[in-house]
PDB file of C-alpha atoms in Angstrom:
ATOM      1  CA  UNK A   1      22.159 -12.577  13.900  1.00  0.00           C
ATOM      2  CA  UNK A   2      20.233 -15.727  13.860  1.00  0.00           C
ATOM      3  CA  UNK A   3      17.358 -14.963  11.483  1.00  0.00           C
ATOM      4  CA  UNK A   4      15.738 -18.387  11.900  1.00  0.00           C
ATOM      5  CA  UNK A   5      15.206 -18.094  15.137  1.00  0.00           C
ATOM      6  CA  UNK A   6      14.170 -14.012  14.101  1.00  0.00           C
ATOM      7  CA  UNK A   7      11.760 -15.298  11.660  1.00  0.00           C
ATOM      8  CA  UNK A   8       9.951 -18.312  14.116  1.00  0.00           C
ATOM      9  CA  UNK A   9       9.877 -15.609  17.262  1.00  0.00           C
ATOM     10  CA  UNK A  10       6.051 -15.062  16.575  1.00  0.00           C
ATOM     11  CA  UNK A  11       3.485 -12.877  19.041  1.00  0.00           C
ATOM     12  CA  UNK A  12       0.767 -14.920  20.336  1.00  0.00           C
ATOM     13  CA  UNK A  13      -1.606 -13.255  18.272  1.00  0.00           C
ATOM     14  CA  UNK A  14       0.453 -14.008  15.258  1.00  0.00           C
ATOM     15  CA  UNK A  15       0.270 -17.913  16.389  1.00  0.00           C
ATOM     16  CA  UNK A  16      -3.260 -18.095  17.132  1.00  0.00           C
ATOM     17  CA  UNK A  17      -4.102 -16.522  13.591  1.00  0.00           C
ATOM     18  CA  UNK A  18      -5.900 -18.811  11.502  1.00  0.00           C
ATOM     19  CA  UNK A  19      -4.596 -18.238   7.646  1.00  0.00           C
ATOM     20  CA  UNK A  20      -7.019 -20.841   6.586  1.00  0.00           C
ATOM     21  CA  UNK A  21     -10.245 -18.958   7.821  1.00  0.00           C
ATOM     22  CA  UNK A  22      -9.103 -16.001   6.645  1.00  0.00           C
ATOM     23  CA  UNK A  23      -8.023 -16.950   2.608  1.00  0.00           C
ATOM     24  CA  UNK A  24     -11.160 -18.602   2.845  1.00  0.00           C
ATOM     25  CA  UNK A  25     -13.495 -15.529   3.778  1.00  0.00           C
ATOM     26  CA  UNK A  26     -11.652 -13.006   1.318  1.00  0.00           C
ATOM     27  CA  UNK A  27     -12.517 -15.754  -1.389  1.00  0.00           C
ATOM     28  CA  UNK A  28     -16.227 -15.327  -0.754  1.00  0.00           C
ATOM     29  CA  UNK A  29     -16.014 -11.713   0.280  1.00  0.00           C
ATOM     30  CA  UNK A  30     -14.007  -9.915  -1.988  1.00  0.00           C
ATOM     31  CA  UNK A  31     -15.978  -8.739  -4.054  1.00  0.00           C
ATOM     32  CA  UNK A  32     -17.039  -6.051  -1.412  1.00  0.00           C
ATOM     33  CA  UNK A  33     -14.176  -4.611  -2.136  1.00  0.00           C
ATOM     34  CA  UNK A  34     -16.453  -2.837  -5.247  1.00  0.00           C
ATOM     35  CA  UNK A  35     -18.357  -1.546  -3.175  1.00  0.00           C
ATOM     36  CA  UNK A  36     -16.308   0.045  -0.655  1.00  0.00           C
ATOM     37  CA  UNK A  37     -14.586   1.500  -3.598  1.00  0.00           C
ATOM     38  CA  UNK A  38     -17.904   2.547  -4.800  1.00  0.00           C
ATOM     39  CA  UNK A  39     -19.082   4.271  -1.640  1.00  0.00           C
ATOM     40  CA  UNK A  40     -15.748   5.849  -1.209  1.00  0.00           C
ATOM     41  CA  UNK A  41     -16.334   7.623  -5.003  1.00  0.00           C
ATOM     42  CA  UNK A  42     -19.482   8.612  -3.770  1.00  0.00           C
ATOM     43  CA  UNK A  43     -18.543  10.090  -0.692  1.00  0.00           C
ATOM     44  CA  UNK A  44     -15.682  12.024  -2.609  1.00  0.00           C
ATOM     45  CA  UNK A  45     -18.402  13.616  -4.913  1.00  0.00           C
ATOM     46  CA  UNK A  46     -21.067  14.106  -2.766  1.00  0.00           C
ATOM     47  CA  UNK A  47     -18.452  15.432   0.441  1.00  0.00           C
ATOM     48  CA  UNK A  48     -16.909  18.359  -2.251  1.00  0.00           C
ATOM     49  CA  UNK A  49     -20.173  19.214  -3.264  1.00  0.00           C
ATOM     50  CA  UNK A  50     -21.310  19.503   0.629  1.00  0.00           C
ATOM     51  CA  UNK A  51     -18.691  20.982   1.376  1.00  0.00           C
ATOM     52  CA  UNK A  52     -18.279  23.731  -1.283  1.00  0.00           C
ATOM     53  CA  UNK A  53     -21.107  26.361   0.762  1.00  0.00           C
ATOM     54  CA  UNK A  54     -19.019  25.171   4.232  1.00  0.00           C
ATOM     55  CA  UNK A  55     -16.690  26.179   6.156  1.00  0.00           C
ATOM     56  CA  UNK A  56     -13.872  23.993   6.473  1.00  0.00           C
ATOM     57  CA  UNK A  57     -13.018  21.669   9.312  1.00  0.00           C
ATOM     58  CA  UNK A  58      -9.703  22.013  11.371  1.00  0.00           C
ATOM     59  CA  UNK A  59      -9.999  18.218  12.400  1.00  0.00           C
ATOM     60  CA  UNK A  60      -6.061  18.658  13.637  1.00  0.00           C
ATOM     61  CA  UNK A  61      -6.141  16.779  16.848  1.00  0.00           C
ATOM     62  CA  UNK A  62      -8.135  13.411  14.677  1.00  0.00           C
ATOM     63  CA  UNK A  63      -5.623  14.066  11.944  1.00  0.00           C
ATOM     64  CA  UNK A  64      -2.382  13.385  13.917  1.00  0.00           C
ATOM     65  CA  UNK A  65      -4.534  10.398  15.946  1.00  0.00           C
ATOM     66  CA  UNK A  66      -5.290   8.839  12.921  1.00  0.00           C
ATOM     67  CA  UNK A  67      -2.150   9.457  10.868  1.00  0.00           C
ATOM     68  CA  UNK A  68      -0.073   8.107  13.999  1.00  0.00           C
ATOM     69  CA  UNK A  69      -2.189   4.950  14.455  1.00  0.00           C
ATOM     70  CA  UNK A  70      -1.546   4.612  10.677  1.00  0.00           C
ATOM     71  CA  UNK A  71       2.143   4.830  11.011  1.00  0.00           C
ATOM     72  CA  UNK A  72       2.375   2.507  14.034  1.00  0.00           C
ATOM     73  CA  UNK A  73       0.899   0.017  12.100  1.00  0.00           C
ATOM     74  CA  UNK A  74       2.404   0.353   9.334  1.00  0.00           C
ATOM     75  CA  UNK A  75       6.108   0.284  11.485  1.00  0.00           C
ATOM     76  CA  UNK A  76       5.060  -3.032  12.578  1.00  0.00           C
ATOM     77  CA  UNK A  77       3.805  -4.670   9.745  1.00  0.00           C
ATOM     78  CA  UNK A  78       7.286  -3.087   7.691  1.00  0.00           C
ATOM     79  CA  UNK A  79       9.174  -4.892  10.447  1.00  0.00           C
ATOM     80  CA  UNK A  80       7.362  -8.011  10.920  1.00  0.00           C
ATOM     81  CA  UNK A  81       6.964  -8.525   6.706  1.00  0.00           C
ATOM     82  CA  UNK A  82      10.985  -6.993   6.556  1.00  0.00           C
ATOM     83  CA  UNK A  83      12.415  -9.664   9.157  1.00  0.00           C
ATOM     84  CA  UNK A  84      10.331 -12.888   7.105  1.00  0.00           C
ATOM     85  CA  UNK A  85      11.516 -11.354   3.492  1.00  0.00           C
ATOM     86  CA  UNK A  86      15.260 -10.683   4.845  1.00  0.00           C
ATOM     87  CA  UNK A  87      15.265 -14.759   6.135  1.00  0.00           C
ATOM     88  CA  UNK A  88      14.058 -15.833   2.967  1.00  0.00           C
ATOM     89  CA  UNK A  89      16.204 -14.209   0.822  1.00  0.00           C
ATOM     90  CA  UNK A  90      19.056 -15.132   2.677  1.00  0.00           C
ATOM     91  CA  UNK A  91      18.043 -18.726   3.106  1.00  0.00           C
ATOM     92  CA  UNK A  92      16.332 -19.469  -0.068  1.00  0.00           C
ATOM     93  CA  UNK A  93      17.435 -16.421  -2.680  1.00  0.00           C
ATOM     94  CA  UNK A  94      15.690 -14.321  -4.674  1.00  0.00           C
ATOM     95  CA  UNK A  95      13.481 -16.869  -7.002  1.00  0.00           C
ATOM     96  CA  UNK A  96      11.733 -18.144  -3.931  1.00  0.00           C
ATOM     97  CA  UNK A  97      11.315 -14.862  -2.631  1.00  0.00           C
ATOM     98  CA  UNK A  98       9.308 -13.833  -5.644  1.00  0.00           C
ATOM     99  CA  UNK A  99       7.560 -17.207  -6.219  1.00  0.00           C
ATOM    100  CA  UNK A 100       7.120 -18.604  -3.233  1.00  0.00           C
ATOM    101  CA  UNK A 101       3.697 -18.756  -1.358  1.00  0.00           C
ATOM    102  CA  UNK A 102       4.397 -18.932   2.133  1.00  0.00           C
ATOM    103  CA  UNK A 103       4.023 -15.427   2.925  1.00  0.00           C
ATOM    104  CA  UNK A 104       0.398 -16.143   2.919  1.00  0.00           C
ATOM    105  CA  UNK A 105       0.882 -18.641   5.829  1.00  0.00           C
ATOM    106  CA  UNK A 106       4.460 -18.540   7.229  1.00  0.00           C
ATOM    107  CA  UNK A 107       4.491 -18.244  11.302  1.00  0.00           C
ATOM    108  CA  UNK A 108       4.978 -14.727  11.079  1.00  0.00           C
ATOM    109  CA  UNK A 109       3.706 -13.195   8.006  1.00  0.00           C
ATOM    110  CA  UNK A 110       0.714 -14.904   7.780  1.00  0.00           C
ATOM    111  CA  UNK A 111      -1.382 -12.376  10.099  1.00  0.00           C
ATOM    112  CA  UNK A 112       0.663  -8.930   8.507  1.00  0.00           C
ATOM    113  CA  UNK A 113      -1.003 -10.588   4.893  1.00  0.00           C
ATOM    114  CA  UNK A 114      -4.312 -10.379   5.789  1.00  0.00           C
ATOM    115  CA  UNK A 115      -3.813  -6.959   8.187  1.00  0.00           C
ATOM    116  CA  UNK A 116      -2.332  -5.537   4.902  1.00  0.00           C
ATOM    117  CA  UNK A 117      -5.235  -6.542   2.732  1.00  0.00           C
ATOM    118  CA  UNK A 118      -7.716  -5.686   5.735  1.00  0.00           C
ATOM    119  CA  UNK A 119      -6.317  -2.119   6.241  1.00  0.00           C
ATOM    120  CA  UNK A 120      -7.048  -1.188   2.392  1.00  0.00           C
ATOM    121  CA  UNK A 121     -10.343  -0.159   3.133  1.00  0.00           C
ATOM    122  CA  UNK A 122     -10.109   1.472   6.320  1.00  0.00           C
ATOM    123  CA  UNK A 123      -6.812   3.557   4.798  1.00  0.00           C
ATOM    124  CA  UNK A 124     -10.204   5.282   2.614  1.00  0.00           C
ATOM    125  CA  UNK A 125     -10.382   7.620   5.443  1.00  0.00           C
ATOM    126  CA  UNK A 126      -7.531   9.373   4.534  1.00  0.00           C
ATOM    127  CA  UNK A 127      -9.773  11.419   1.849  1.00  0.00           C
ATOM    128  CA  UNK A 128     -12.183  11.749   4.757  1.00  0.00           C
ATOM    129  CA  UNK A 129      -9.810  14.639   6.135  1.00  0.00           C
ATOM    130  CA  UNK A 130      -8.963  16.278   2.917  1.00  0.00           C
ATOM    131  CA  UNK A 131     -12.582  16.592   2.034  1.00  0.00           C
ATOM    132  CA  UNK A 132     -13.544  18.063   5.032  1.00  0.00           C
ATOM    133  CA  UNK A 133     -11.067  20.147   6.268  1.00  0.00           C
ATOM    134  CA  UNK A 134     -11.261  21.637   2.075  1.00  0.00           C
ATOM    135  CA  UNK A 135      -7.456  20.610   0.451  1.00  0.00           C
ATOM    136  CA  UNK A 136      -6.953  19.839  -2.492  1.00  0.00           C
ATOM    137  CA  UNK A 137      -7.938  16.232  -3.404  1.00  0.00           C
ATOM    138  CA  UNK A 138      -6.016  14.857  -6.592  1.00  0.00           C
ATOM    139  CA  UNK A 139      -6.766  12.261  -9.109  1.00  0.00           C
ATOM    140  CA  UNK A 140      -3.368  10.633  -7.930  1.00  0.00           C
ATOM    141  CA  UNK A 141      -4.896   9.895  -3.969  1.00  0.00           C
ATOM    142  CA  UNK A 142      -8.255   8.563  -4.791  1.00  0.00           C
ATOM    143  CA  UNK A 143      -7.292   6.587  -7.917  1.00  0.00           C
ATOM    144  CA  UNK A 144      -4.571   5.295  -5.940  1.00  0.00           C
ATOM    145  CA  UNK A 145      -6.936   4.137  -2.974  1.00  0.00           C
ATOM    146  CA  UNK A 146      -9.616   2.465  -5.248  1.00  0.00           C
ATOM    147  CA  UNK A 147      -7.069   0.197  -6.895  1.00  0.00           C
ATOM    148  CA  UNK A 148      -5.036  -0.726  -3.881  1.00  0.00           C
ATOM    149  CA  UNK A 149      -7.846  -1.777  -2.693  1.00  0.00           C
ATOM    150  CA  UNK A 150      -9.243  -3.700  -5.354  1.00  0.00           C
ATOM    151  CA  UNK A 151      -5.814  -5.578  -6.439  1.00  0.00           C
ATOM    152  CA  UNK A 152      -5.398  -6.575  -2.709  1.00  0.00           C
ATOM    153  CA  UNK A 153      -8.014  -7.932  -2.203  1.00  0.00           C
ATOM    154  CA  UNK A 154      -8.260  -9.668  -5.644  1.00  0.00           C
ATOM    155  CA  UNK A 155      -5.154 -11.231  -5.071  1.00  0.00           C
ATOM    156  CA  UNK A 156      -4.597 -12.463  -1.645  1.00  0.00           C
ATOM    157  CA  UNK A 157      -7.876 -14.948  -2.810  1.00  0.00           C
ATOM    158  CA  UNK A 158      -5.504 -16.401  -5.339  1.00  0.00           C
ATOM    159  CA  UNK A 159      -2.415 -16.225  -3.294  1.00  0.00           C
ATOM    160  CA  UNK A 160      -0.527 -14.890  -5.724  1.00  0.00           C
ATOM    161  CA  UNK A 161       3.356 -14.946  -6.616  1.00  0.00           C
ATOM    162  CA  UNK A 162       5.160 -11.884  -5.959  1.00  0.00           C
ATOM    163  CA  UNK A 163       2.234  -9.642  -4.900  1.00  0.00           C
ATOM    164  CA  UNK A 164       2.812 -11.437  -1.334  1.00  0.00           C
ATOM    165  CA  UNK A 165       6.072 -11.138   0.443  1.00  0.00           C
ATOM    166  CA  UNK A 166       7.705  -8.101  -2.126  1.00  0.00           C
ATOM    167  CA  UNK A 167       4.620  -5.896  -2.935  1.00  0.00           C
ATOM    168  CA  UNK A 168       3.309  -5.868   1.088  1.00  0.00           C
ATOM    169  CA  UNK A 169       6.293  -5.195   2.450  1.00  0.00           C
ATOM    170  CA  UNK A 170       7.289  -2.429   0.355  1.00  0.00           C
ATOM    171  CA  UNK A 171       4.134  -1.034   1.026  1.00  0.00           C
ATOM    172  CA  UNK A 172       4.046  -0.974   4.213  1.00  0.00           C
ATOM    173  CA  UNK A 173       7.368   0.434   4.122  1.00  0.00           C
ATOM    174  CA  UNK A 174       6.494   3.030   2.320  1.00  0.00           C
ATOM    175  CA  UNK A 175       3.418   3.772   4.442  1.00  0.00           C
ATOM    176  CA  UNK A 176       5.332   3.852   7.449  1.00  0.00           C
ATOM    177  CA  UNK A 177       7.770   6.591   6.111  1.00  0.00           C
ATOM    178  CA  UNK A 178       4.265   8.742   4.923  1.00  0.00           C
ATOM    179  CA  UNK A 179       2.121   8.180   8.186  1.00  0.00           C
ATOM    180  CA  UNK A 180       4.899   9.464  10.548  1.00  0.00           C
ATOM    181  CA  UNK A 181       5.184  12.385   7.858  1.00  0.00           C
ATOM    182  CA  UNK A 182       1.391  13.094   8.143  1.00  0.00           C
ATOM    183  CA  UNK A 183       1.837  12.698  11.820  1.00  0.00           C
ATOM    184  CA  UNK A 184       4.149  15.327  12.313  1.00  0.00           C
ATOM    185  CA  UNK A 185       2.724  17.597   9.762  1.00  0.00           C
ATOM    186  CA  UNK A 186      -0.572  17.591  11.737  1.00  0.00           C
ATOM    187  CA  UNK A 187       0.614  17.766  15.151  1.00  0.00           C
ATOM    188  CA  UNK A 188       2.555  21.457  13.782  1.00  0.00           C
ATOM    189  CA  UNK A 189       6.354  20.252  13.301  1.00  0.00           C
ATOM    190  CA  UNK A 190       8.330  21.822  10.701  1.00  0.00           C
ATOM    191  CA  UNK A 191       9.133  19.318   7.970  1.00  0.00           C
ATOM    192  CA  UNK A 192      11.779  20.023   5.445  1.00  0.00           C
ATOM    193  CA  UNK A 193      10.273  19.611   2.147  1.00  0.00           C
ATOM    194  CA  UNK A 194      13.385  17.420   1.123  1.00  0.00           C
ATOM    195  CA  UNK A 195      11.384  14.862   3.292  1.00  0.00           C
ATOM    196  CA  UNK A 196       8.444  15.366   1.575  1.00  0.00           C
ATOM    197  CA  UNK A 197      10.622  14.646  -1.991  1.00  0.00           C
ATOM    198  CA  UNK A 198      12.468  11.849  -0.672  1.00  0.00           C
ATOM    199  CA  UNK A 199       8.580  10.314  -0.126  1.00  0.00           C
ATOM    200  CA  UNK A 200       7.524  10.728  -3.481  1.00  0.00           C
ATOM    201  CA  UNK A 201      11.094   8.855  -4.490  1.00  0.00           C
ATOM    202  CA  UNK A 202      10.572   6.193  -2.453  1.00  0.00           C
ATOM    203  CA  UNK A 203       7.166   5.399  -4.275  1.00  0.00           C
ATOM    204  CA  UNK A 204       8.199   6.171  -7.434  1.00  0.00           C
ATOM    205  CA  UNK A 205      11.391   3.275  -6.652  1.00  0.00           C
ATOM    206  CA  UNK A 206       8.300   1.170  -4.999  1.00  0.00           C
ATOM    207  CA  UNK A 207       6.292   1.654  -8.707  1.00  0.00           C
ATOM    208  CA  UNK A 208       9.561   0.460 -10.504  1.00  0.00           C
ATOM    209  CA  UNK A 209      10.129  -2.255  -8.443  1.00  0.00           C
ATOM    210  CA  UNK A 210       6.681  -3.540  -8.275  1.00  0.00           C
ATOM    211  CA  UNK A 211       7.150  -3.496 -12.791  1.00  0.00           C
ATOM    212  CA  UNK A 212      10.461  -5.612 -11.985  1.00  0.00           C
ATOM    213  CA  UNK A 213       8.472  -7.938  -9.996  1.00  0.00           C
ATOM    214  CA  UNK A 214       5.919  -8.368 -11.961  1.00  0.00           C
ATOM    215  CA  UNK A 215       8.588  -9.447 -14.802  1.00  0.00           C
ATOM    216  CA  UNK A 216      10.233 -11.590 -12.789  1.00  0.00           C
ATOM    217  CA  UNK A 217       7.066 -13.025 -11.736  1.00  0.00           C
ATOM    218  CA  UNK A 218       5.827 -13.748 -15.733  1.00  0.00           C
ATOM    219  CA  UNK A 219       9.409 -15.018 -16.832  1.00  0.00           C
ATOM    220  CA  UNK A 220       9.482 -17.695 -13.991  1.00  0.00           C
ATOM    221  CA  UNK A 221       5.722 -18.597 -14.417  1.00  0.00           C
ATOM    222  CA  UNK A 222       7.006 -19.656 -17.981  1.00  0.00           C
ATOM    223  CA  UNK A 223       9.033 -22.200 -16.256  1.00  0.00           C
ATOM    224  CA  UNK A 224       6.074 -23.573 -13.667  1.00  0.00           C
ATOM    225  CA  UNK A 225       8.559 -21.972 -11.099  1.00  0.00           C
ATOM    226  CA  UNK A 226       6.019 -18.925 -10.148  1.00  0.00           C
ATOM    227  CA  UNK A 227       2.041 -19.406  -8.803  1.00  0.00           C
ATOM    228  CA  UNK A 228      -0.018 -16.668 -10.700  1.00  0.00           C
ATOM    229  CA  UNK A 229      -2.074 -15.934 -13.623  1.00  0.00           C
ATOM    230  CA  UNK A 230      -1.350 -14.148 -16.531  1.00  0.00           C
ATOM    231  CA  UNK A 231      -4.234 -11.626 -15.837  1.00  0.00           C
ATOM    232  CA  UNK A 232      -3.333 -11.168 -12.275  1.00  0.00           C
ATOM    233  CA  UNK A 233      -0.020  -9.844 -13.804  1.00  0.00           C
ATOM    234  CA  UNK A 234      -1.481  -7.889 -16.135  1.00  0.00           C
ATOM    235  CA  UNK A 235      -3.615  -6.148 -13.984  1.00  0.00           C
ATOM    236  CA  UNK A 236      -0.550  -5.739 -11.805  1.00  0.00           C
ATOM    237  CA  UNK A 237       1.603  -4.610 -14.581  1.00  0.00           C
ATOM    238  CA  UNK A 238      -1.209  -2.157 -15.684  1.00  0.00           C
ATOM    239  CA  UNK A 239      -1.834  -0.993 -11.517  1.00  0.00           C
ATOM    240  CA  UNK A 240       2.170   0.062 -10.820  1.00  0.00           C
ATOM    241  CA  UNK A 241       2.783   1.307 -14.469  1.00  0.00           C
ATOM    242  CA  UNK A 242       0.138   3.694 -13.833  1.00  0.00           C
ATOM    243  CA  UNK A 243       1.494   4.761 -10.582  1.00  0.00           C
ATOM    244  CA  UNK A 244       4.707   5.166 -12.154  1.00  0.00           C
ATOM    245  CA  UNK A 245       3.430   7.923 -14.627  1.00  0.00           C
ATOM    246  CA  UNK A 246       1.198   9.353 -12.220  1.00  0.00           C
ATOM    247  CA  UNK A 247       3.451   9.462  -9.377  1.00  0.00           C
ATOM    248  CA  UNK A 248       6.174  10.941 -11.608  1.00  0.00           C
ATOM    249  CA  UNK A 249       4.467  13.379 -12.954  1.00  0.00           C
ATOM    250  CA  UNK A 250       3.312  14.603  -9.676  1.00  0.00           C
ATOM    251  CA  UNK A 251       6.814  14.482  -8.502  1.00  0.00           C
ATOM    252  CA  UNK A 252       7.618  16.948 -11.399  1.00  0.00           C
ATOM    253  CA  UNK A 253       4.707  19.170 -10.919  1.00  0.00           C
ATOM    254  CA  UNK A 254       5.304  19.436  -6.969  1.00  0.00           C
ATOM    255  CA  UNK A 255       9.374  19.868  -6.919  1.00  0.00           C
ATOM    256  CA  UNK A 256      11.106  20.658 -10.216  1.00  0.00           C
ATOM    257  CA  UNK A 257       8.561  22.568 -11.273  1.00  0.00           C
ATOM    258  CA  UNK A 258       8.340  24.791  -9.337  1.00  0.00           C
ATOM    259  CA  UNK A 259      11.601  24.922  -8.203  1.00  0.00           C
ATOM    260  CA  UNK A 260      11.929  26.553 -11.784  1.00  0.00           C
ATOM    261  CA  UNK A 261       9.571  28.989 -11.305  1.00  0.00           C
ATOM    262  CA  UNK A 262      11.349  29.806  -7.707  1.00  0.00           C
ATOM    263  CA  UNK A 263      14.663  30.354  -9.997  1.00  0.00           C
ATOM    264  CA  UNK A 264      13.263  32.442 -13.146  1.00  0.00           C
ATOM    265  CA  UNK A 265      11.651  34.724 -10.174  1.00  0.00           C
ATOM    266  CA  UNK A 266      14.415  35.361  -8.511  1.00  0.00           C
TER     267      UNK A 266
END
C-alpha cells in the first residue's frame, strides 16, 4: 500500500481548512474552556439536585442518536489521524512521530486536530443523559470531561509535542470503540460484558501510553529534538497518571471485584 499517496488523499473539506485561523482563535479563546468546564460542574450539581424529587427520563431514542453520531465521528477522525500517524512512523520513525509538529497542519490531520479539540466541549453532554435519565454519575466521568477539556484546549495553542499526532489518535480510538458500545447499549442489544472490560483495558493501555509519551516527550526536549514545555508535560504527566489510578481502580471495582463476590456466593 502506498501510504504517501494514503496520507495526501485529503476530502475537500480537509483542503479548504484553514489551520492558521484556527491555532490562532484557540490562542485567544481558550480560556473558555473554564468556563464550559465551569457550567458543566454546575449543571452536574444543580441537575442531581433537580432531579432527586423527579422522575427519571427514558431519553433512549436521543441516547443511541447521540452516542452513534459520537461514534461516527470518532471512526473517522481514528481513521483519518490512524492513516497520517501510520505514514509517519513508517517514513520518519518514532522520534518524529512524538516530536514532530505537523499534525497540527499536515494535509490531512490538520482539520481532525482542531475537530478533536472542538468536540471536547460538546462530548459534556454525555453527563446530560446520566443526570437525567437518574444513573449513577462517578467522580471518574466528570473529572475526566473537565480535564480533557481543559488540556486540549491548552495545548493545541502551543502546538505541543506528543499531545498531537499520539494522544488524538488514541483518543479517538478509544472513543470510537465506547460510542458504538453506548450505541448499542441504548438502542437494546445485548452486550457481553467482556466488551465492556476490554473498554476499560483499552483506556487503561491509552493512560500508560500517554505516561510513555510524555517521557519520551521530556527526554528528547533535553536534546532540542521535542517542541513543548516543561509544564505542559507536567500537567500532562499529572492528567494520564491520574487516569491511570482512577481508571484502574474502577476497572477493579467493576470486574474483579465483583467477580469475587459472584464466586464466594456461589
Amino acid at each position: 500500500m502506498n501510504m504517501s499517496v494514503l496520507t495526501l488523499q485529503e476530502y475537500e473539506f480537509e483542503k479548504q481548512f484553514n489551520e492558521n485561523e484556527a491555532i490562532q482563535w484557540m490562542q485567544e479563546n481558550w480560556k473558555k474552556s473554564f468556563l464550559f468546564s465551569a457550567l458543566y460542574a454546575a449543571f452536574i450539581f444543580g441537575g442531581q439536585h433537580l432531579m432527586n424529587k423527579r422522575a427519571k427520563f427514558e431519553l433512549r431514542k436521543p441516547l443511541v442518536l447521540w452516542s452513534l453520531t459520537l461514534a461516527v465521528f470518532s471512526i473517522f477522525g481514528a481513521l483519518r489521524t490512524g492513516a497520517y500517524m501510520v505514514y509517519i512512523l513508517m517514513t520518519k520513525g518514532l522520534k518524529q512521530s512524538v516530536c514532530d509538529q505537523s499534525f497540527y497542519n499536515g494535509p490531512v490531520s490538520k482539520f481532525w486536530a482542531y475537530a478533536f479539540v472542538l468536540s471536547k466541549a460538546p462530548e459534556l453532554g454525555d453527563t446530560i443523559f446520566i443526570i437525567l435519565r437518574k444513573q449513577n454519575l462517578i467522580f471518574l466521568h466528570w473529572y475526566h470531561h473537565i480535564t480533557m477539556l481543559l488540556y486540549s484546549w491548552y495545548s493545541y495553542k502551543d502546538m505541543v509535542a506528543g499531545g498531537g499526532g499520539w494522544f488524538m489518535t488514541m483518543n479517538y480510538s478509544v472513543h470510537a470503540v465506547i460510542h458504538s458500545y453506548y450505541a448499542l447499549r441504548a438502542a437494546g442489544f445485548l452486550v457481553s460484558r467482556k466488551f465492556a472490560m476490554f473498554i476499560t483495558l483499552s483506556q487503561i493501555t491509552q493512560m500508560l501510553m500517554g505516561c510513555v509519551i510524555n517521557y519520551l516527550v521530556f527526554y528528547w526536549m533535553q536534546h532540542d529534538q521535542c517542541h513543548s514545555r516543561f509544564q505542559n508535560i507536567f500537567w500532562s504527566s499529572l492528567m494520564y497518571l491520574s487516569y491511570l489510578v482512577l481508571f484502574c481502580h474502577f476497572f477493579f471495582e467493576a470486574y474483579i471485584g465483583k467477580m469475587r463476590k459472584t464466586t464466594k456466593a456461589e
